[in-house]
Amino acid sequence: MALAGVYPLYKVLYDLTPVNFRGGALIALPLWKFAAKHFIMWSARELEDFVPAIVALSVDLFSVLFLSVCISTSGSLYLSLLFIATDVGQTLLEFREVLATSTTVLEILRIQKSSLQEKDSNREDESMKLNLLTSITTVTRNPSAFRVTSLKRTRLWACLPHRMTVDQAKQMDVLEDSGLYGPRGLLSSRKSSRSRRKSQHRSLSFGPLKRTSIVPGFASSSNKVIKQGDKSRQLVVQGLQLLFHCEYLALVEYIECVVPLLFATYKLVLHQLPNIAYYPASNNWGVAAIANILMYQVQAHLFLEIVILLQYELAHLGADFTFQFEWLHSSV
């Protein structure tokens, strides 16, 4: 409701603004979007697993829709290009953050693989072929084996109950009793009643876990052991953050490519209906007018997807999500 009230108000103010001063909307719209995102994230703080979908299907959907409306009514190709350039710039900043996080995660995985090879240089099995998901789940199932002393930034339980067996529930209880995981994202009601329904609570499934004591290392631990624990902890935190951002960006880019096409279709259908008389600003719309206005926005987002997103699937560019890079070692 807040978004439905804020963005129409912004559109009214945009229409009342003189054409020469509409460039100020380039600053106002990103501010509205930034504030709306944080408001939705705060409102959905107890549903952390669904934040990417909630934000993308509310804030970004409204933002792209009203951006299409502003472009269609701007009456200036220069102003339309500025709107598109601003939106593309924000998207590139998001990709830059994802690139920085993925670089950190990839470096940690390379260090772990090198460590395994040093321990057994004559053996090459599946344990040495590390990938992101396998590495994260391995560390979170048994943090003590990787010298991890704290995962306070990582939430153990899912925000909504999931099915799991009795053994899996016991494993989760052991991890919770260890005190390694932080309370961030937990429901207040769940936190107060966790002790009497641990075995009934259902969350994500995990593999077998030995019932071991998970406590911080002794003060006499070597720097190498401490560094190993820090790298494992950083892998979990940065890896989960990378997966979170990738899910969000995939949803946003899909919305930003589909909504302009739907808006153009809506305008074409509206132009053929009798109630076009009640839309005086659209009485001269046609296929050519709509294509000339919206093709730049669609082309800009398609360019990002083709150049950046689709290239991730090409092994010869070094984008191997299995982090094995077998193509480097294969003979030509």
mmCIF file with all atom_site columns, N, CA and C in Angstrom, residues 157-212:
data_model
loop_
_atom_site.group_PDB
_atom_site.id
_atom_site.type_symbol
_atom_site.label_atom_id
_atom_site.label_alt_id
_atom_site.label_comp_id
_atom_site.label_asym_id
_atom_site.label_entity_id
_atom_site.label_seq_id
_atom_site.pdbx_PDB_ins_code
_atom_site.Cartn_x
_atom_site.Cartn_y
_atom_site.Cartn_z
_atom_site.occupancy
_atom_site.B_iso_or_equiv
_atom_site.pdbx_formal_charge
_atom_site.auth_seq_id
_atom_site.auth_comp_id
_atom_site.auth_asym_id
_atom_site.auth_atom_id
_atom_site.pdbx_PDB_model_num
ATOM 1   N N  . TRP A 1 157 ? 18.453 -21.349 11.536 1.00 0.00 ? 157 TRP A N  1
ATOM 2   C CA . TRP A 1 157 ? 17.121 -21.845 11.196 1.00 0.00 ? 157 TRP A CA 1
ATOM 3   C C  . TRP A 1 157 ? 16.524 -21.058 10.035 1.00 0.00 ? 157 TRP A C  1
ATOM 4   N N  . ALA A 1 158 ? 15.739 -21.749 9.230  1.00 0.00 ? 158 ALA A N  1
ATOM 5   C CA . ALA A 1 158 ? 15.015 -21.084 8.152  1.00 0.00 ? 158 ALA A CA 1
ATOM 6   C C  . ALA A 1 158 ? 13.908 -20.224 8.740  1.00 0.00 ? 158 ALA A C  1
ATOM 7   N N  . CYS A 1 159 ? 13.506 -19.187 8.001  1.00 0.00 ? 159 CYS A N  1
ATOM 8   C CA . CYS A 1 159 ? 12.487 -18.278 8.517  1.00 0.00 ? 159 CYS A CA 1
ATOM 9   C C  . CYS A 1 159 ? 11.116 -18.942 8.573  1.00 0.00 ? 159 CYS A C  1
ATOM 10  N N  . LEU A 1 160 ? 10.891 -19.948 7.753  1.00 0.00 ? 160 LEU A N  1
ATOM 11  C CA . LEU A 1 160 ? 9.654  -20.720 7.776  1.00 0.00 ? 160 LEU A CA 1
ATOM 12  C C  . LEU A 1 160 ? 9.992  -22.190 7.989  1.00 0.00 ? 160 LEU A C  1
ATOM 13  N N  . PRO A 1 161 ? 9.106  -22.954 8.650  1.00 0.00 ? 161 PRO A N  1
ATOM 14  C CA . PRO A 1 161 ? 9.401  -24.367 8.921  1.00 0.00 ? 161 PRO A CA 1
ATOM 15  C C  . PRO A 1 161 ? 9.468  -25.198 7.650  1.00 0.00 ? 161 PRO A C  1
ATOM 16  N N  . HIS A 1 162 ? 10.401 -26.143 7.646  1.00 0.00 ? 162 HIS A N  1
ATOM 17  C CA . HIS A 1 162 ? 10.567 -27.085 6.547  1.00 0.00 ? 162 HIS A CA 1
ATOM 18  C C  . HIS A 1 162 ? 10.539 -28.506 7.113  1.00 0.00 ? 162 HIS A C  1
ATOM 19  N N  . ARG A 1 163 ? 10.247 -29.464 6.256  1.00 0.00 ? 163 ARG A N  1
ATOM 20  C CA . ARG A 1 163 ? 10.220 -30.856 6.686  1.00 0.00 ? 163 ARG A CA 1
ATOM 21  C C  . ARG A 1 163 ? 11.636 -31.385 6.890  1.00 0.00 ? 163 ARG A C  1
ATOM 22  N N  . MET A 1 164 ? 11.816 -32.149 7.984  1.00 0.00 ? 164 MET A N  1
ATOM 23  C CA . MET A 1 164 ? 13.075 -32.844 8.188  1.00 0.00 ? 164 MET A CA 1
ATOM 24  C C  . MET A 1 164 ? 12.852 -33.981 9.168  1.00 0.00 ? 164 MET A C  1
ATOM 25  N N  . THR A 1 165 ? 13.763 -34.930 9.161  1.00 0.00 ? 165 THR A N  1
ATOM 26  C CA . THR A 1 165 ? 13.638 -36.114 9.988  1.00 0.00 ? 165 THR A CA 1
ATOM 27  C C  . THR A 1 165 ? 14.027 -35.807 11.432 1.00 0.00 ? 165 THR A C  1
ATOM 28  N N  . VAL A 1 166 ? 13.804 -36.807 12.307 1.00 0.00 ? 166 VAL A N  1
ATOM 29  C CA . VAL A 1 166 ? 14.157 -36.639 13.718 1.00 0.00 ? 166 VAL A CA 1
ATOM 30  C C  . VAL A 1 166 ? 15.663 -36.490 13.880 1.00 0.00 ? 166 VAL A C  1
ATOM 31  N N  . ASP A 1 167 ? 16.435 -37.280 13.134 1.00 0.00 ? 167 ASP A N  1
ATOM 32  C CA . ASP A 1 167 ? 17.896 -37.179 13.225 1.00 0.00 ? 167 ASP A CA 1
ATOM 33  C C  . ASP A 1 167 ? 18.387 -35.808 12.770 1.00 0.00 ? 167 ASP A C  1
ATOM 34  N N  . GLN A 1 168 ? 17.783 -35.293 11.724 1.00 0.00 ? 168 GLN A N  1
ATOM 35  C CA . GLN A 1 168 ? 18.172 -33.967 11.245 1.00 0.00 ? 168 GLN A CA 1
ATOM 36  C C  . GLN A 1 168 ? 17.809 -32.891 12.261 1.00 0.00 ? 168 GLN A C  1
ATOM 37  N N  . ALA A 1 169 ? 16.670 -33.063 12.939 1.00 0.00 ? 169 ALA A N  1
ATOM 38  C CA . ALA A 1 169 ? 16.290 -32.106 13.982 1.00 0.00 ? 169 ALA A CA 1
ATOM 39  C C  . ALA A 1 169 ? 17.286 -32.136 15.135 1.00 0.00 ? 169 ALA A C  1
ATOM 40  N N  . LYS A 1 170 ? 17.767 -33.321 15.489 1.00 0.00 ? 170 LYS A N  1
ATOM 41  C CA . LYS A 1 170 ? 18.760 -33.424 16.557 1.00 0.00 ? 170 LYS A CA 1
ATOM 42  C C  . LYS A 1 170 ? 20.072 -32.754 16.148 1.00 0.00 ? 170 LYS A C  1
ATOM 43  N N  . GLN A 1 171 ? 20.448 -32.929 14.887 1.00 0.00 ? 171 GLN A N  1
ATOM 44  C CA . GLN A 1 171 ? 21.666 -32.287 14.400 1.00 0.00 ? 171 GLN A CA 1
ATOM 45  C C  . GLN A 1 171 ? 21.556 -30.767 14.467 1.00 0.00 ? 171 GLN A C  1
ATOM 46  N N  . MET A 1 172 ? 20.386 -30.250 14.114 1.00 0.00 ? 172 MET A N  1
ATOM 47  C CA . MET A 1 172 ? 20.171 -28.807 14.191 1.00 0.00 ? 172 MET A CA 1
ATOM 48  C C  . MET A 1 172 ? 20.212 -28.322 15.636 1.00 0.00 ? 172 MET A C  1
ATOM 49  N N  . ASP A 1 173 ? 19.683 -29.139 16.557 1.00 0.00 ? 173 ASP A N  1
ATOM 50  C CA . ASP A 1 173 ? 19.715 -28.760 17.969 1.00 0.00 ? 173 ASP A CA 1
ATOM 51  C C  . ASP A 1 173 ? 21.145 -28.699 18.494 1.00 0.00 ? 173 ASP A C  1
ATOM 52  N N  . VAL A 1 174 ? 21.983 -29.632 18.032 1.00 0.00 ? 174 VAL A N  1
ATOM 53  C CA . VAL A 1 174 ? 23.384 -29.618 18.445 1.00 0.00 ? 174 VAL A CA 1
ATOM 54  C C  . VAL A 1 174 ? 24.075 -28.347 17.963 1.00 0.00 ? 174 VAL A C  1
ATOM 55  N N  . LEU A 1 175 ? 23.821 -27.967 16.713 1.00 0.00 ? 175 LEU A N  1
ATOM 56  C CA . LEU A 1 175 ? 24.417 -26.742 16.181 1.00 0.00 ? 175 LEU A CA 1
ATOM 57  C C  . LEU A 1 175 ? 23.919 -25.513 16.918 1.00 0.00 ? 175 LEU A C  1
ATOM 58  N N  . GLU A 1 176 ? 22.640 -25.512 17.283 1.00 0.00 ? 176 GLU A N  1
ATOM 59  C CA . GLU A 1 176 ? 22.109 -24.355 18.006 1.00 0.00 ? 176 GLU A CA 1
ATOM 60  C C  . GLU A 1 176 ? 22.686 -24.265 19.410 1.00 0.00 ? 176 GLU A C  1
ATOM 61  N N  . ASP A 1 177 ? 22.833 -25.410 20.075 1.00 0.00 ? 177 ASP A N  1
ATOM 62  C CA . ASP A 1 177 ? 23.390 -25.412 21.424 1.00 0.00 ? 177 ASP A CA 1
ATOM 63  C C  . ASP A 1 177 ? 24.858 -25.010 21.443 1.00 0.00 ? 177 ASP A C  1
ATOM 64  N N  . SER A 1 178 ? 25.527 -25.121 20.306 1.00 0.00 ? 178 SER A N  1
ATOM 65  C CA . SER A 1 178 ? 26.936 -24.744 20.264 1.00 0.00 ? 178 SER A CA 1
ATOM 66  C C  . SER A 1 178 ? 27.140 -23.246 20.456 1.00 0.00 ? 178 SER A C  1
ATOM 67  N N  . GLY A 1 179 ? 26.129 -22.447 20.137 1.00 0.00 ? 179 GLY A N  1
ATOM 68  C CA . GLY A 1 179 ? 26.244 -21.001 20.304 1.00 0.00 ? 179 GLY A CA 1
ATOM 69  C C  . GLY A 1 179 ? 27.038 -20.309 19.224 1.00 0.00 ? 179 GLY A C  1
ATOM 70  N N  . LEU A 1 180 ? 27.349 -21.018 18.144 1.00 0.00 ? 180 LEU A N  1
ATOM 71  C CA . LEU A 1 180 ? 28.132 -20.414 17.069 1.00 0.00 ? 180 LEU A CA 1
ATOM 72  C C  . LEU A 1 180 ? 27.304 -19.491 16.194 1.00 0.00 ? 180 LEU A C  1
ATOM 73  N N  . TYR A 1 181 ? 26.062 -19.843 15.969 1.00 0.00 ? 181 TYR A N  1
ATOM 74  C CA . TYR A 1 181 ? 25.224 -19.107 15.025 1.00 0.00 ? 181 TYR A CA 1
ATOM 75  C C  . TYR A 1 181 ? 24.513 -17.956 15.722 1.00 0.00 ? 181 TYR A C  1
ATOM 76  N N  . GLY A 1 182 ? 24.322 -16.893 14.979 1.00 0.00 ? 182 GLY A N  1
ATOM 77  C CA . GLY A 1 182 ? 23.714 -15.688 15.525 1.00 0.00 ? 182 GLY A CA 1
ATOM 78  C C  . GLY A 1 182 ? 22.199 -15.740 15.509 1.00 0.00 ? 182 GLY A C  1
ATOM 79  N N  . PRO A 1 183 ? 21.563 -14.902 16.329 1.00 0.00 ? 183 PRO A N  1
ATOM 80  C CA . PRO A 1 183 ? 20.097 -14.884 16.403 1.00 0.00 ? 183 PRO A CA 1
ATOM 81  C C  . PRO A 1 183 ? 19.456 -14.005 15.360 1.00 0.00 ? 183 PRO A C  1
ATOM 82  N N  . ARG A 1 184 ? 20.241 -13.328 14.523 1.00 0.00 ? 184 ARG A N  1
ATOM 83  C CA . ARG A 1 184 ? 19.662 -12.395 13.570 1.00 0.00 ? 184 ARG A CA 1
ATOM 84  C C  . ARG A 1 184 ? 18.729 -13.118 12.615 1.00 0.00 ? 184 ARG A C  1
ATOM 85  N N  . GLY A 1 185 ? 17.536 -12.561 12.427 1.00 0.00 ? 185 GLY A N  1
ATOM 86  C CA . GLY A 1 185 ? 16.558 -13.123 11.520 1.00 0.00 ? 185 GLY A CA 1
ATOM 87  C C  . GLY A 1 185 ? 15.584 -14.075 12.172 1.00 0.00 ? 185 GLY A C  1
ATOM 88  N N  . LEU A 1 186 ? 15.791 -14.405 13.470 1.00 0.00 ? 186 LEU A N  1
ATOM 89  C CA . LEU A 1 186 ? 14.887 -15.315 14.142 1.00 0.00 ? 186 LEU A CA 1
ATOM 90  C C  . LEU A 1 186 ? 13.616 -14.594 14.546 1.00 0.00 ? 186 LEU A C  1
ATOM 91  N N  . LEU A 1 187 ? 12.504 -15.291 14.470 1.00 0.00 ? 187 LEU A N  1
ATOM 92  C CA . LEU A 1 187 ? 11.243 -14.735 14.935 1.00 0.00 ? 187 LEU A CA 1
ATOM 93  C C  . LEU A 1 187 ? 11.270 -14.637 16.451 1.00 0.00 ? 187 LEU A C  1
ATOM 94  N N  . SER A 1 188 ? 10.675 -13.571 16.993 1.00 0.00 ? 188 SER A N  1
ATOM 95  C CA . SER A 1 188 ? 10.677 -13.394 18.435 1.00 0.00 ? 188 SER A CA 1
ATOM 96  C C  . SER A 1 188 ? 9.908  -14.505 19.132 1.00 0.00 ? 188 SER A C  1
ATOM 97  N N  . SER A 1 189 ? 8.802  -14.926 18.522 1.00 0.00 ? 189 SER A N  1
ATOM 98  C CA . SER A 1 189 ? 8.010  -15.988 19.131 1.00 0.00 ? 189 SER A CA 1
ATOM 99  C C  . SER A 1 189 ? 8.746  -17.317 19.097 1.00 0.00 ? 189 SER A C  1
ATOM 100 N N  . ARG A 1 190 ? 9.532  -17.525 18.037 1.00 0.00 ? 190 ARG A N  1
ATOM 101 C CA . ARG A 1 190 ? 10.282 -18.768 17.936 1.00 0.00 ? 190 ARG A CA 1
ATOM 102 C C  . ARG A 1 190 ? 11.376 -18.809 18.980 1.00 0.00 ? 190 ARG A C  1
ATOM 103 N N  . LYS A 1 191 ? 12.013 -17.690 19.203 1.00 0.00 ? 191 LYS A N  1
ATOM 104 C CA . LYS A 1 191 ? 13.125 -17.652 20.142 1.00 0.00 ? 191 LYS A CA 1
ATOM 105 C C  . LYS A 1 191 ? 12.668 -17.966 21.553 1.00 0.00 ? 191 LYS A C  1
ATOM 106 N N  . SER A 1 192 ? 11.471 -17.519 21.930 1.00 0.00 ? 192 SER A N  1
ATOM 107 C CA . SER A 1 192 ? 10.985 -17.722 23.281 1.00 0.00 ? 192 SER A CA 1
ATOM 108 C C  . SER A 1 192 ? 10.481 -19.130 23.517 1.00 0.00 ? 192 SER A C  1
ATOM 109 N N  . SER A 1 193 ? 10.072 -19.820 22.450 1.00 0.00 ? 193 SER A N  1
ATOM 110 C CA . SER A 1 193 ? 9.486  -21.150 22.615 1.00 0.00 ? 193 SER A CA 1
ATOM 111 C C  . SER A 1 193 ? 10.329 -22.239 21.978 1.00 0.00 ? 193 SER A C  1
ATOM 112 N N  . ARG A 1 194 ? 11.585 -21.944 21.649 1.00 0.00 ? 194 ARG A N  1
ATOM 113 C CA . ARG A 1 194 ? 12.417 -22.912 20.954 1.00 0.00 ? 194 ARG A CA 1
ATOM 114 C C  . ARG A 1 194 ? 12.703 -24.126 21.826 1.00 0.00 ? 194 ARG A C  1
ATOM 115 N N  . SER A 1 195 ? 12.852 -23.928 23.134 1.00 0.00 ? 195 SER A N  1
ATOM 116 C CA . SER A 1 195 ? 13.262 -25.016 24.004 1.00 0.00 ? 195 SER A CA 1
ATOM 117 C C  . SER A 1 195 ? 12.238 -26.136 24.069 1.00 0.00 ? 195 SER A C  1
ATOM 118 N N  . ARG A 1 196 ? 10.944 -25.822 23.924 1.00 0.00 ? 196 ARG A N  1
ATOM 119 C CA . ARG A 1 196 ? 9.925  -26.854 24.059 1.00 0.00 ? 196 ARG A CA 1
ATOM 120 C C  . ARG A 1 196 ? 9.491  -27.449 22.732 1.00 0.00 ? 196 ARG A C  1
ATOM 121 N N  . ARG A 1 197 ? 10.010 -26.938 21.609 1.00 0.00 ? 197 ARG A N  1
ATOM 122 C CA . ARG A 1 197 ? 9.602  -27.504 20.325 1.00 0.00 ? 197 ARG A CA 1
ATOM 123 C C  . ARG A 1 197 ? 10.783 -27.678 19.372 1.00 0.00 ? 197 ARG A C  1
ATOM 124 N N  . LYS A 1 198 ? 11.959 -27.928 19.915 1.00 0.00 ? 198 LYS A N  1
ATOM 125 C CA . LYS A 1 198 ? 13.127 -28.125 19.066 1.00 0.00 ? 198 LYS A CA 1
ATOM 126 C C  . LYS A 1 198 ? 12.932 -29.316 18.133 1.00 0.00 ? 198 LYS A C  1
ATOM 127 N N  . SER A 1 199 ? 12.462 -30.427 18.711 1.00 0.00 ? 199 SER A N  1
ATOM 128 C CA . SER A 1 199 ? 12.323 -31.629 17.898 1.00 0.00 ? 199 SER A CA 1
ATOM 129 C C  . SER A 1 199 ? 11.193 -31.536 16.902 1.00 0.00 ? 199 SER A C  1
ATOM 130 N N  . GLN A 1 200 ? 10.255 -30.587 17.105 1.00 0.00 ? 200 GLN A N  1
ATOM 131 C CA . GLN A 1 200 ? 9.125  -30.450 16.203 1.00 0.00 ? 200 GLN A CA 1
ATOM 132 C C  . GLN A 1 200 ? 9.372  -29.420 15.124 1.00 0.00 ? 200 GLN A C  1
ATOM 133 N N  . HIS A 1 201 ? 10.323 -28.567 15.343 1.00 0.00 ? 201 HIS A N  1
ATOM 134 C CA . HIS A 1 201 ? 10.610 -27.529 14.349 1.00 0.00 ? 201 HIS A CA 1
ATOM 135 C C  . HIS A 1 201 ? 11.256 -28.153 13.129 1.00 0.00 ? 201 HIS A C  1
ATOM 136 N N  . ARG A 1 202 ? 10.824 -27.729 11.947 1.00 0.00 ? 202 ARG A N  1
ATOM 137 C CA . ARG A 1 202 ? 11.317 -28.329 10.715 1.00 0.00 ? 202 ARG A CA 1
ATOM 138 C C  . ARG A 1 202 ? 12.016 -27.256 9.896  1.00 0.00 ? 202 ARG A C  1
ATOM 139 N N  . SER A 1 203 ? 13.260 -27.579 9.515  1.00 0.00 ? 203 SER A N  1
ATOM 140 C CA . SER A 1 203 ? 14.035 -26.611 8.752  1.00 0.00 ? 203 SER A CA 1
ATOM 141 C C  . SER A 1 203 ? 14.740 -27.328 7.622  1.00 0.00 ? 203 SER A C  1
ATOM 142 N N  . LEU A 1 204 ? 15.755 -26.688 7.077  1.00 0.00 ? 204 LEU A N  1
ATOM 143 C CA . LEU A 1 204 ? 16.497 -27.268 5.966  1.00 0.00 ? 204 LEU A CA 1
ATOM 144 C C  . LEU A 1 204 ? 17.217 -28.529 6.415  1.00 0.00 ? 204 LEU A C  1
ATOM 145 N N  . SER A 1 205 ? 17.342 -29.475 5.517  1.00 0.00 ? 205 SER A N  1
ATOM 146 C CA . SER A 1 205 ? 17.982 -30.746 5.842  1.00 0.00 ? 205 SER A CA 1
ATOM 147 C C  . SER A 1 205 ? 19.490 -30.608 5.735  1.00 0.00 ? 205 SER A C  1
ATOM 148 N N  . PHE A 1 206 ? 20.193 -31.287 6.664  1.00 0.00 ? 206 PHE A N  1
ATOM 149 C CA . PHE A 1 206 ? 21.640 -31.315 6.645  1.00 0.00 ? 206 PHE A CA 1
ATOM 150 C C  . PHE A 1 206 ? 22.101 -32.765 6.760  1.00 0.00 ? 206 PHE A C  1
ATOM 151 N N  . GLY A 1 207 ? 23.326 -33.006 6.401  1.00 0.00 ? 207 GLY A N  1
ATOM 152 C CA . GLY A 1 207 ? 23.852 -34.356 6.438  1.00 0.00 ? 207 GLY A CA 1
ATOM 153 C C  . GLY A 1 207 ? 24.233 -34.775 7.836  1.00 0.00 ? 207 GLY A C  1
ATOM 154 N N  . PRO A 1 208 ? 24.806 -35.980 7.995  1.00 0.00 ? 208 PRO A N  1
ATOM 155 C CA . PRO A 1 208 ? 25.179 -36.498 9.309  1.00 0.00 ? 208 PRO A CA 1
ATOM 156 C C  . PRO A 1 208 ? 26.186 -35.590 9.985  1.00 0.00 ? 208 PRO A C  1
ATOM 157 N N  . LEU A 1 209 ? 26.064 -35.515 11.295 1.00 0.00 ? 209 LEU A N  1
ATOM 158 C CA . LEU A 1 209 ? 26.940 -34.648 12.077 1.00 0.00 ? 209 LEU A CA 1
ATOM 159 C C  . LEU A 1 209 ? 27.277 -35.348 13.373 1.00 0.00 ? 209 LEU A C  1
ATOM 160 N N  . LYS A 1 210 ? 28.532 -35.419 13.703 1.00 0.00 ? 210 LYS A N  1
ATOM 161 C CA . LYS A 1 210 ? 28.941 -36.012 14.959 1.00 0.00 ? 210 LYS A CA 1
ATOM 162 C C  . LYS A 1 210 ? 28.606 -35.073 16.100 1.00 0.00 ? 210 LYS A C  1
ATOM 163 N N  . ARG A 1 211 ? 28.209 -35.675 17.231 1.00 0.00 ? 211 ARG A N  1
ATOM 164 C CA . ARG A 1 211 ? 27.831 -34.866 18.383 1.00 0.00 ? 211 ARG A CA 1
ATOM 165 C C  . ARG A 1 211 ? 29.101 -34.469 19.112 1.00 0.00 ? 211 ARG A C  1
ATOM 166 N N  . THR A 1 212 ? 29.676 -33.402 18.691 1.00 0.00 ? 212 THR A N  1
ATOM 167 C CA . THR A 1 212 ? 30.934 -32.935 19.243 1.00 0.00 ? 212 THR A CA 1
ATOM 168 C C  . THR A 1 212 ? 30.745 -31.578 19.877 1.00 0.00 ? 212 THR A C  1
#
